[in-house]
C-alpha cells in the first residue's frame, strides 16, 4: 500500500516525515511527524501545511503524541494483578485468563452480569469503531455503558427524535454562516465538538472579518466568549428557558420562516403552543438574561441571512439537556437555517451509506430495557452510566453486575460520584481493562490489556468525517512498525470476541464481513448488484482487520469506486495515496432524503419531548427561589479529559485544577485569591486553590474535571506530582436529565467554605 512518507526537508538521510491526522480531539488536524529512522524516534511534530482541511494548524497537544509514545508509564505488555502487585504476562495467558473469567461469570449468572464501559478515545480509533460491536455481540450483555451518558447523549436522543437517527447531529456550517450562536461550548479551548473544524480560532476570526456575528451564552466569560461580539451570562441549566423564549419571540413577532423545510416538518403548531408559556420576561429571572436582550437576540438571529445555533457540553450535561438540545434545533428549523449553507447541515462521509435510502426509518430505540436499581432507560443500546455503580453495589443479589470490561475509559474520574464508582469497582468479581495506563480506574482491574500507541497503528476517522464542516477523507499511516509482541486495539477485541464465541479470530473476522458485503453487493437494490460477494471479497484490500472492512465501506460509499478500476472513485488505496487528505467539497443539503423518522418528516414536537416540558414548567417556579451556588466545569487547551496529565510538555505551567470564583462570592464566603476553598456537594467534598475572577457569573464556580491523580496504586509519575482533585467526587449520580438520564455535570449545588 502506498504510504504517506516523504523525506525530511533538511535532506537528512535518516529522517523521514509521516503525514497523518492527530487522533487526540475532534478537530482532526493534519500533522507531519518527523522521525529519525536511525534511532526510531520522533524528532518533531508540525502542523501539515498541505492538509486542505487544517492548513497547518495544530494545538500544543499534538506535540504530546511524542511524549505519549515515549511515556515510560505507558503500558506495553499485559498486566495481571498478583496479590497486591502487578506482573507482566504474555498475551496468550492474558487472553486465556480474561476469556475464562468472563465465560465463567456468564455461565453462572448470565450475560447481563457483565457490564462494559467504553471511553472517549474509542471514537478516535478505527479499530475500536469497527470491532467493538463484534466484541459486544460476543459478550451478549445489554449492560453497556459509555462516556456518551456524561457527554452528548441528550443531543443524540434529540437528533433521533427530530431527524430519526442518534448519529444525525446537525453540524454548524461555521465557514459560511453570518451569525453563530454558541451555547455551552468553548471551541477555543476544546477545538470544537460535534463540530469537526480544525483551527477554530481562524474560522471564528474569518466569520467576524466577513461581517458575521458571534454570540456566546455561557456562565463563564470563556476564551470563546472573550472574542465574541456578545457574551450573555446564563444561570447553569437554564438554556431550555432561554431557547423557549427565543422561539416565543419568533412566533410572536412573525419571524418564523420555514421555507422548504415546511414541506416535511410536523409539529410546528404544538411548538408554538408550548412556547407561549415562556415569554422572555418570564424567563429573565431563571436565566439571568433580561427580556430585552432575549428579544434582541431572537430578532438578530432571525434576520441574519444565514445563522447557526449550536449547543455543546454545557447544554447537554445539565438538568434539561435533551430539551435544550432539541430547542437548539427548533430555533434552526423555525428560521429556515436547518439544511442550508451557513446554517446547520449534515455531512456525507465517504465511508457512510451511498444513498439516503439506505437509512432505515423506524421507532426510537428508547427504554427497551432499564437499569436494575433505578430503572433508568436504555437508549440506542446502552444504559446511562449514572446507573453503573448502583447496579454493582445495590442490585438484588441475583441481578448484580459482577464483572466489568472497560475499554479506553476512566469512569472513576469522568463519571458522577467517583468515590462510589471506585468502591463499586473494587467490589467486582472480575474487572478487565483495555487501556494504555495503570490509572485511577484500571488499578481495580484483574488484567489490563494495552494496545499499541497511536503512532504504532494506522487510523481512519470513521466517526469524525461524519461531523465535519467540509466533506473530506484521509488515511493515517502508522509512524512506527509496532514492536514485537504488541497488539492493536482491534486485534485485542477480536481475539476476545473469538474466544467468547468459541472460534478463531480469523474465522470471526471473515464472518463479520459477510453481512456488510451482503448489504453492499450481489443483490438487486445493493450498490453493486452485478458483483458477487466472492468477487468483492477477492478485490478488497489484502489482509484482515479494519483496513479490509473500511475498504468495503469506502468503495461502496458515496464517493466509492464501486469495485471498478480507473473510475477515480475511492478505496483505501486511493485515499492512502493522498498523504495530506482529500477534500470532497462543501456540505450540501440532504433533507428530506436522509430523514429516518417513522413519518419521514422532521418531528419538531415528538411526544417524549413535549411530555418533558412539564418538568421545565415546574422548574420555572422552583428555580426562581434558589439562590445557592452551583458548580460547572471547564476545559484547558493543554489538557484532554483525564488522561494527558502524565505528559511533561502538557502538564507543565500554572496550576490548572483551580476553583474560579466571582469577587462577590469570594466576599460572601470569605475566600481570597490564592487561598483554598472546601467545596461540598450532597455526595462529596474537595479542596482546591481559589482564583477570584469576574469571568465567572456571580453564584457560579468552576472546577475542571479529569484531575485527582493521587490514587493509591496508579502508575502515573508525572500526573501524581500535581494531582489536582477529582471534580466528579462532587457530581451527584442522582442528578440527571430525566429524559435521557445523562448525568448533570454542570449546575451542581455546592457549598463553599474557606480553608484556613
Ligand atoms: N465533571 C465533568 N465530568 C466529565 C466531563 C465534564 O465536562 N465535566 N466531560 C465528560 C466527557 S465529554 C467525556 S467524553 C468523558 C470522558 O470519559 P472517559 O472516556 O471515561 O475518560 P477519558 O478521560 O477520556 O479517559 C480515557 C481512558 O482511555 C485510556 N486511553 C487513552 N488512549 C487510549 C487508547 O488508544 N486505547 C485504549 N485502550 N485506552 C486509551 C486512558 O488511559 C484513559 O484511561 O468525561 C466526562 N466527564
Ligand atoms: N483541550 C481539550 N479539548 C477537548 C477536551 C478536553 O478535555 N480538553 N475534551 C474533548 C471532549 S471529550 C469534548 S466532549 C469536547 C467538549 O467541547 P465543549 O463543549 O466546547 O467543552 P467545554 O470547553 O467544556 O465548554 C463547555 C462550556 O459550557 C459552559 N457551561 C457550563 N454549564 C453551562 C450551562 O448550563 N449553560 C451554558 N450555556 N453553558 C454552560 C462552560 O462554562 C464551558 O465554557 O471537548 C473535546 N476537546
Ligand atoms: S486541535 Fe490539537 S488535539 Fe485536536 S486534533 Fe488538532 S492538534 Fe490534535
Ligand atoms: Mo466528550
mmCIF file of C-alpha atoms in Angstrom, residues 152-171 194 322 325-326 329 346 359 364 379 594-597 601-603 609:
data_model
loop_
_atom_site.group_PDB
_atom_site.id
_atom_site.type_symbol
_atom_site.label_atom_id
_atom_site.label_comp_id
_atom_site.label_asym_id
_atom_site.label_seq_id
_atom_site.Cartn_x
_atom_site.Cartn_y
_atom_site.Cartn_z
ATOM 1 C CA UNK A 152 -23.646 14.006 24.063
ATOM 2 C CA UNK A 153 -26.463 11.574 24.914
ATOM 3 C CA UNK A 154 -29.108 14.361 25.081
ATOM 4 C CA UNK A 155 -28.084 15.583 21.630
ATOM 5 C CA UNK A 156 -28.141 12.025 20.276
ATOM 6 C CA UNK A 157 -31.631 11.497 21.693
ATOM 7 C CA UNK A 158 -32.980 14.793 20.393
ATOM 8 C CA UNK A 159 -31.393 14.180 16.968
ATOM 9 C CA UNK A 160 -33.046 10.766 16.903
ATOM 10 C CA UNK A 161 -36.446 12.181 17.850
ATOM 11 C CA UNK A 162 -36.260 15.048 15.332
ATOM 12 C CA UNK A 163 -34.366 13.502 12.438
ATOM 13 C CA UNK A 164 -34.597 9.772 13.056
ATOM 14 C CA UNK A 165 -31.078 8.715 13.950
ATOM 15 C CA UNK A 166 -28.929 9.078 17.091
ATOM 16 C CA UNK A 167 -25.987 9.995 14.885
ATOM 17 C CA UNK A 168 -27.807 12.653 12.845
ATOM 18 C CA UNK A 169 -26.106 15.554 14.627
ATOM 19 C CA UNK A 170 -26.674 18.833 12.796
ATOM 20 C CA UNK A 171 -23.269 20.457 12.257
ATOM 21 C CA UNK A 194 -19.814 17.623 17.297
ATOM 22 C CA UNK A 322 -32.490 16.929 25.980
ATOM 23 C CA UNK A 325 -30.558 20.148 22.660
ATOM 24 C CA UNK A 326 -33.954 19.876 20.981
ATOM 25 C CA UNK A 329 -32.601 22.730 16.507
ATOM 26 C CA UNK A 346 -25.387 17.081 7.653
ATOM 27 C CA UNK A 359 -31.120 4.628 6.171
ATOM 28 C CA UNK A 364 -36.961 5.429 18.548
ATOM 29 C CA UNK A 379 -31.130 4.434 24.592
ATOM 30 C CA UNK A 594 -31.864 11.422 4.903
ATOM 31 C CA UNK A 595 -34.665 11.749 7.474
ATOM 32 C CA UNK A 596 -35.141 8.401 9.207
ATOM 33 C CA UNK A 597 -38.075 9.177 11.494
ATOM 34 C CA UNK A 601 -40.576 14.149 8.377
ATOM 35 C CA UNK A 602 -38.800 16.380 10.885
ATOM 36 C CA UNK A 603 -40.742 15.625 14.069
ATOM 37 C CA UNK A 609 -40.079 15.959 24.325
#
